[in-house]
mmCIF file of C-alpha atoms in Angstrom:
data_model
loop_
_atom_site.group_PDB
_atom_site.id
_atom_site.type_symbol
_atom_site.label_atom_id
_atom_site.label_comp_id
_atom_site.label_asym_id
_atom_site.label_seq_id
_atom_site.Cartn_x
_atom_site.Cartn_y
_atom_site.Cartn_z
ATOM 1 C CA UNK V 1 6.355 80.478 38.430
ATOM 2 C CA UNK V 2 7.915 77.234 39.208
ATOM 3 C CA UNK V 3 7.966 75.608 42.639
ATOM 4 C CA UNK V 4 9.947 72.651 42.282
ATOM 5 C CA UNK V 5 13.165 74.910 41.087
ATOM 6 C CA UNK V 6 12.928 76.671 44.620
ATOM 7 C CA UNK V 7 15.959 74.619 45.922
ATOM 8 C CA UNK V 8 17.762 74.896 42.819
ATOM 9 C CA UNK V 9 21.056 77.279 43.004
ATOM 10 C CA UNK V 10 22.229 78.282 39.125
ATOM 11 C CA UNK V 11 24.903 80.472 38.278
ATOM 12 C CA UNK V 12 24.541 82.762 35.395
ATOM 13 C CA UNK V 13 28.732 83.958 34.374
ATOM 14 C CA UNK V 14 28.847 86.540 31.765
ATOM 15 C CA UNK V 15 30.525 89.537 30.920
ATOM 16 C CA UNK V 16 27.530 91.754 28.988
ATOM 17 C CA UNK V 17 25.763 93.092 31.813
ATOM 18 C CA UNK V 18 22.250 92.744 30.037
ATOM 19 C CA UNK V 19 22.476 89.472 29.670
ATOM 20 C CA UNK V 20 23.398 88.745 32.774
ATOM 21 C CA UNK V 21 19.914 90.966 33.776
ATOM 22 C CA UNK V 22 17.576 89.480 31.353
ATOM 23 C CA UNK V 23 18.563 85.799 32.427
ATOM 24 C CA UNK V 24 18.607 86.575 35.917
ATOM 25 C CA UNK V 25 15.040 87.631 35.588
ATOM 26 C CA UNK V 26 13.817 85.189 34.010
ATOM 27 C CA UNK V 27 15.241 82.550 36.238
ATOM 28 C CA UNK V 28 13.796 83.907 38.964
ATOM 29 C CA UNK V 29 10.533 83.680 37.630
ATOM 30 C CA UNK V 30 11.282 80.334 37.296
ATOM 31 C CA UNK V 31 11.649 80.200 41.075
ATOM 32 C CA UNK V 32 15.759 79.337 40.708
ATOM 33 C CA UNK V 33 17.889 81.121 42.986
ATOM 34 C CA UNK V 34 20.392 82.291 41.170
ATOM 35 C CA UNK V 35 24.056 84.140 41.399
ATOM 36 C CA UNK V 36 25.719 86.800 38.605
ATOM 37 C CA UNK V 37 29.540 86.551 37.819
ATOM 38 C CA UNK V 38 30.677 89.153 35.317
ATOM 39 C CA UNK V 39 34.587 87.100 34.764
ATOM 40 C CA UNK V 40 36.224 83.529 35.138
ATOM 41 C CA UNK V 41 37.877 84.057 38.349
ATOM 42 C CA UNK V 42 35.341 85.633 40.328
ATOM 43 C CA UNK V 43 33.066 82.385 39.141
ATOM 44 C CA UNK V 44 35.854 80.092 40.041
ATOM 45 C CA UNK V 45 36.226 81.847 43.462
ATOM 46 C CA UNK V 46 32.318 81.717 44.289
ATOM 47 C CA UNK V 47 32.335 78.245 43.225
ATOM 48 C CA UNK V 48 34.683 76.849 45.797
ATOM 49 C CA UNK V 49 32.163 78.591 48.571
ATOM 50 C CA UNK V 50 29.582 77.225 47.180
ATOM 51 C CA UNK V 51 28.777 74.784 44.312
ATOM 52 C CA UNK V 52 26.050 75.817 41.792
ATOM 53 C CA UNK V 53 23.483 73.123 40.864
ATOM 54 C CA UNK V 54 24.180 74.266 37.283
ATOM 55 C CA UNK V 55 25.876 76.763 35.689
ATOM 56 C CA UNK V 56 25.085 79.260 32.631
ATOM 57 C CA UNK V 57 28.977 79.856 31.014
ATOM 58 C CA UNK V 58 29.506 82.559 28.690
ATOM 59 C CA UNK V 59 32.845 81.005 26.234
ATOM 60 C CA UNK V 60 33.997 85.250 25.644
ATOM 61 C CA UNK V 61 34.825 86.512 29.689
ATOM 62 C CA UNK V 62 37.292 89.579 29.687
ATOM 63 C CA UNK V 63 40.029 87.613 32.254
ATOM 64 C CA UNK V 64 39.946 83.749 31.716
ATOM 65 C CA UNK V 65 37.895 82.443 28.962
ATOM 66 C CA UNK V 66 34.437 80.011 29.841
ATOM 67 C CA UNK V 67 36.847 76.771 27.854
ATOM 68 C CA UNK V 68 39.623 77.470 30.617
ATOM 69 C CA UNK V 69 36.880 77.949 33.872
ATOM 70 C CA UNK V 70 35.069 74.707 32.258
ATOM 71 C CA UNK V 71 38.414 72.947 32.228
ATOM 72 C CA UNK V 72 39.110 73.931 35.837
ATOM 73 C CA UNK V 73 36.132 72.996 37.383
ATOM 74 C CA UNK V 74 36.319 69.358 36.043
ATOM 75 C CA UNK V 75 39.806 68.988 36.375
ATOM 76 C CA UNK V 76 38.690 69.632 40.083
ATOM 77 C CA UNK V 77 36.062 66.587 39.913
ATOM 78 C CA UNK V 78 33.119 68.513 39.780
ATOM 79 C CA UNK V 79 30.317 67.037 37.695
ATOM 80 C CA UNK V 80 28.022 70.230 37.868
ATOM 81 C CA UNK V 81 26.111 70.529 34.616
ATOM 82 C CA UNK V 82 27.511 73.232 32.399
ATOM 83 C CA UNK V 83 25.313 74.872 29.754
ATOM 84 C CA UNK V 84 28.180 77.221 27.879
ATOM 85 C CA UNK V 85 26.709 80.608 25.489
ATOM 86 C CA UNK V 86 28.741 81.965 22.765
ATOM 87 C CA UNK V 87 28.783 83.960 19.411
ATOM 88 C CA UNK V 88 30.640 82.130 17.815
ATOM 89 C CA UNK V 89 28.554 79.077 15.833
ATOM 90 C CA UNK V 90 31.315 76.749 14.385
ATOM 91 C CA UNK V 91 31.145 73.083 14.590
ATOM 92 C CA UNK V 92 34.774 72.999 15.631
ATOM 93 C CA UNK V 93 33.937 75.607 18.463
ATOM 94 C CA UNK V 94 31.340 73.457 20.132
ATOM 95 C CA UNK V 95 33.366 70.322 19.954
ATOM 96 C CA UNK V 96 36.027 71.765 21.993
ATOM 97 C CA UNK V 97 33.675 73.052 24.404
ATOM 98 C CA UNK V 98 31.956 70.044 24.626
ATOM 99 C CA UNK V 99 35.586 68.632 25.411
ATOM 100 C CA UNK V 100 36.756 70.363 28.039
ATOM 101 C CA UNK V 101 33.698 69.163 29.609
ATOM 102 C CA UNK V 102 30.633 71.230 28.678
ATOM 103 C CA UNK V 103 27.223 69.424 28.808
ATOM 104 C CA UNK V 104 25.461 71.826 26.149
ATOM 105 C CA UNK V 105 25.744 74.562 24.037
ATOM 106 C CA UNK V 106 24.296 77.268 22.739
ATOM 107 C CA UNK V 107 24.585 79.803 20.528
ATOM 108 C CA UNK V 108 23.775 83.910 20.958
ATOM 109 C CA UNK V 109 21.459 85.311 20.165
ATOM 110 C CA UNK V 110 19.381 82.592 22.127
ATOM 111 C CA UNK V 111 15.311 81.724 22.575
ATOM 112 C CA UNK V 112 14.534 81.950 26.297
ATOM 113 C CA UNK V 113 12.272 79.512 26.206
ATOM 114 C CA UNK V 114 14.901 76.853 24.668
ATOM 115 C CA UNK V 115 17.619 77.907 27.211
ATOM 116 C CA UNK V 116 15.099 76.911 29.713
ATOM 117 C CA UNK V 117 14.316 73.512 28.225
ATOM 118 C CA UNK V 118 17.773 72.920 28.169
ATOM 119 C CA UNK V 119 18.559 73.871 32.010
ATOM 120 C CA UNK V 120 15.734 71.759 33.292
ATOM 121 C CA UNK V 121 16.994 68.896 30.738
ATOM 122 C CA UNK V 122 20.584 69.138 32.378
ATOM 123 C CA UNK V 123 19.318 69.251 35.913
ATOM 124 C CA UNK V 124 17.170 66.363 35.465
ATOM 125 C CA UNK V 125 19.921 64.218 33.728
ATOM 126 C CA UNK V 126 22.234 65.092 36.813
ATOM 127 C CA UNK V 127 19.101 63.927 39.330
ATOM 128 C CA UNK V 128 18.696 60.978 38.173
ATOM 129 C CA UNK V 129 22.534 60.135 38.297
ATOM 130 C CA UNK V 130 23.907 58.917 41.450
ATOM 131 C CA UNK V 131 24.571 56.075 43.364
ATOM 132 C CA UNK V 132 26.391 52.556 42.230
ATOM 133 C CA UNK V 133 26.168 51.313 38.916
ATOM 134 C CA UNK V 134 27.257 47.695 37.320
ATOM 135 C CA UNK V 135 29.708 47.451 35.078
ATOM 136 C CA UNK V 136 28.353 47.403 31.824
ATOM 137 C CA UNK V 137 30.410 44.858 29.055
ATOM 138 C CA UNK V 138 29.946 43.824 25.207
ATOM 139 C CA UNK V 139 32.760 41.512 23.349
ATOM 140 C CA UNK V 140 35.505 42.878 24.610
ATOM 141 C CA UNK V 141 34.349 45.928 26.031
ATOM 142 C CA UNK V 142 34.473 47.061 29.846
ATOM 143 C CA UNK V 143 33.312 50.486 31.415
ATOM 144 C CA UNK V 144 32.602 51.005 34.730
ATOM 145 C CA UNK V 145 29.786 54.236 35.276
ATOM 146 C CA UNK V 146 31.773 54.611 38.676
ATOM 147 C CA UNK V 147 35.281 54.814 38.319
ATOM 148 C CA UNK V 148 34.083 56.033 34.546
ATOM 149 C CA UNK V 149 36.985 53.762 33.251
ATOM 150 C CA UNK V 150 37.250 51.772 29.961
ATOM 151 C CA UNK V 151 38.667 49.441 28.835
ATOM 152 C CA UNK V 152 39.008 47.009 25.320
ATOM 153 C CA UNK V 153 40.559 44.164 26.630
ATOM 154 C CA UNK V 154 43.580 44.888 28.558
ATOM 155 C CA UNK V 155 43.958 47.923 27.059
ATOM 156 C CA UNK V 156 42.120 50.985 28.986
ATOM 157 C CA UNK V 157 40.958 53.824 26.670
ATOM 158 C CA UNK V 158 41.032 57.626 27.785
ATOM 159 C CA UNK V 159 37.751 59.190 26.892
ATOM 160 C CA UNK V 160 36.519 62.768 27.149
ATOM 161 C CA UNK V 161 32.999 63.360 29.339
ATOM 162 C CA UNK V 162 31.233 63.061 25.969
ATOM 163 C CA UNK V 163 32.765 59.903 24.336
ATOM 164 C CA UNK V 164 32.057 58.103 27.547
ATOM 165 C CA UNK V 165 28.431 58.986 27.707
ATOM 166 C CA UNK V 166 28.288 58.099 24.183
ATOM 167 C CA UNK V 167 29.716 54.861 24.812
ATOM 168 C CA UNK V 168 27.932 54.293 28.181
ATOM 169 C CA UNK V 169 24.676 54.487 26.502
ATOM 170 C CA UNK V 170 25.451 52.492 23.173
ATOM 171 C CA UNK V 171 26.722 49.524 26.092
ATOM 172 C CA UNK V 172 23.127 50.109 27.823
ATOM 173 C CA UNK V 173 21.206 49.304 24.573
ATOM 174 C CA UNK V 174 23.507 46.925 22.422
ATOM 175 C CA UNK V 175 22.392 45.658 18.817
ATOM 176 C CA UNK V 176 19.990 48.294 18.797
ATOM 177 C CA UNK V 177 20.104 51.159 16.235
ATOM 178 C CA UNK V 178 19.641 54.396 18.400
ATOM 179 C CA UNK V 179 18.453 57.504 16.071
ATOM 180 C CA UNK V 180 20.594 60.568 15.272
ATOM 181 C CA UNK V 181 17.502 62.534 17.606
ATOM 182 C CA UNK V 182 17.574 59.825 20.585
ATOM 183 C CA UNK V 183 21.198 60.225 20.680
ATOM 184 C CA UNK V 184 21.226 64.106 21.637
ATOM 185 C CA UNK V 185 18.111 63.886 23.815
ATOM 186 C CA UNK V 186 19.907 60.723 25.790
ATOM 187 C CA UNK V 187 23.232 62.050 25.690
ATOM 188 C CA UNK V 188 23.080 66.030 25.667
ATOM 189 C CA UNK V 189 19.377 66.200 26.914
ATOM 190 C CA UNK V 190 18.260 68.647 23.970
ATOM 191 C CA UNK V 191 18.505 68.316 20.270
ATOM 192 C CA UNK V 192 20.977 70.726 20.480
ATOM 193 C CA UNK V 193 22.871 70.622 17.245
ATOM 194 C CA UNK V 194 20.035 70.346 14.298
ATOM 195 C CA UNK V 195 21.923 70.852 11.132
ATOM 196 C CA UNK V 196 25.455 70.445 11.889
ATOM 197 C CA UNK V 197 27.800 67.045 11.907
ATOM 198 C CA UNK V 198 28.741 67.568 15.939
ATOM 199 C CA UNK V 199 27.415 63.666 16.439
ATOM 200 C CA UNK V 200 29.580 62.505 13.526
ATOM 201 C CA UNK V 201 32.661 64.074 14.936
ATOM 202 C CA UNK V 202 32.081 62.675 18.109
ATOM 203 C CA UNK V 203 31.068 59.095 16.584
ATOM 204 C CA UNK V 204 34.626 59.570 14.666
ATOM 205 C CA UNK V 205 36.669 60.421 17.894
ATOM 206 C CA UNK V 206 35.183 57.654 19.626
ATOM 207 C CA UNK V 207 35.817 55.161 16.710
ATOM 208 C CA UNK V 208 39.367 55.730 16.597
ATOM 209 C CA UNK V 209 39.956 55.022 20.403
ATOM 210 C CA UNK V 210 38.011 51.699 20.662
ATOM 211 C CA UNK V 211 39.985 50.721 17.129
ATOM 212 C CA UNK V 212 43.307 52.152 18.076
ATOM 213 C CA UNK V 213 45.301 48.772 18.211
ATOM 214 C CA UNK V 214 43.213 47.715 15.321
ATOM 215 C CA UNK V 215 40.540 46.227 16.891
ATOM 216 C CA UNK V 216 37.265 45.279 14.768
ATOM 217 C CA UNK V 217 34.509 47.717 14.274
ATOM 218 C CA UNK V 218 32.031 47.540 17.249
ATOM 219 C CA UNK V 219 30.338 50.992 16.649
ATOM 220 C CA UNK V 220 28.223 51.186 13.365
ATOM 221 C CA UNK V 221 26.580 53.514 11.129
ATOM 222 C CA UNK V 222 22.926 52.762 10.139
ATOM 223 C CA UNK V 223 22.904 54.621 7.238
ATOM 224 C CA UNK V 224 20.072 57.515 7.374
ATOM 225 C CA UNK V 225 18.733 56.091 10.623
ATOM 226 C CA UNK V 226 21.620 56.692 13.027
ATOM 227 C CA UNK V 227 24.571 54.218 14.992
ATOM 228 C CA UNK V 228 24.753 51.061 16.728
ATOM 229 C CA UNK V 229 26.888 49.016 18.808
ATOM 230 C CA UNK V 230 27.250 44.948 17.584
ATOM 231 C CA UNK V 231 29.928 42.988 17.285
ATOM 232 C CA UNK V 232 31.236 43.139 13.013
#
């Protein structure tokens, strides 16, 4: 049993009673204290009483779905890590959890123990957050980790949760070719899409922003090593 999870609150929101069980369990024996929501709106309700330290969101509830409670919660401004289960094992499906705000995924049937690694890896990532950060800037290039604004020149860019943390940690390590693996670890916290073209996507999305008014290329591929940001 852990003892450093004592103070740690997680809620578990699923509708398939076992699962709910099973991961209570075995969260406990972790030494988390931890809450069971069987629908979106009883979650959402619970949450505004109290706010989770992270939270374990099943996408298939029977009321609202986990993409519409994920949306809520951040479109309320809270950053409480959000590790979303589903069946369903579709690139496109994870990218549009991911975009509504998700900070992992993963798919059913699940390994405990990698569930666990990827709870402590979002708690620790949203630890070590906090406090005031510098503006970070590269060419043209402005973002600001506190107001989480960018902007290319004059011209600010909307990003989703994940483009910015993309972007936020190409700007903390510029010129330098970060790997396909340090990427996920850094950005998710787990290598949590082996095998599928999730980063790509994302590295796509993100391209067409920053280029939008047709910009040059700042954000390059390093072929069968992974991406970097320099000037073209």
């Amino acid at each position: 049993m852990s003892v450093e999870n004592a103070s740690l609150y997680v809620a578990i929101v699923d509708d398939d009673g076992a699962i709910r069980t099973s991961l209570g369990r075995a969260l406990r024996m972790e030494n988390y204290e931890v809450e069971l929501l069987e629908d979106g709106l009883s979650a959402l309700k619970s949450f505004q009483l109290r706010a989770p330290d992270a939270i374990i969101l099943d996408l298939q509830l029977p009321d609202i779905d986990g993409l519409e409670v994920c949306r809520r919660i951040r479109q309320s401004g809270d950053t409480t890590p959000i590790l979303m289960l589903t069946a369903r094992d579709a690139v496109n499906d994870r990218v549009e959890g991911l975009d509504v705000g998700a900070d992992d995924y993963l798919v059913k049937p699940f390994d405990l123990a990698e569930l666990l690694a990827r709870l402590r890896a979002l708690l620790r990532r949203n630890q070590s957050t906090g406090g005031e950060a510098s503006n970070l800037r590269y060419e043209d290039l402005t973002l600001n980790p506190n107001t989480r604004e960018v902007f290319r020149g004059e011209r600010k860019i909307e990003l989703t949760k994940i483009e910015f943390e993309l972007l936020e940690l190409f700007m903390q390590h510029p010129r330098q070719v970060l790997t396909r693996d340090q990427i996920l670890d850094l950005v998710w916290g787990y290598n949590f899409d082996s095998g599928t073209n999730s980063l790509a996507v994302y590295i796509g999305y993100l391209r067409r922003k920053l280029e939008e008014n047709g910009e040059s290329r700042l954000l390059h591929t390093a072929r069968g090593v992974g991406y970097s940001l320099k000037a073209s």
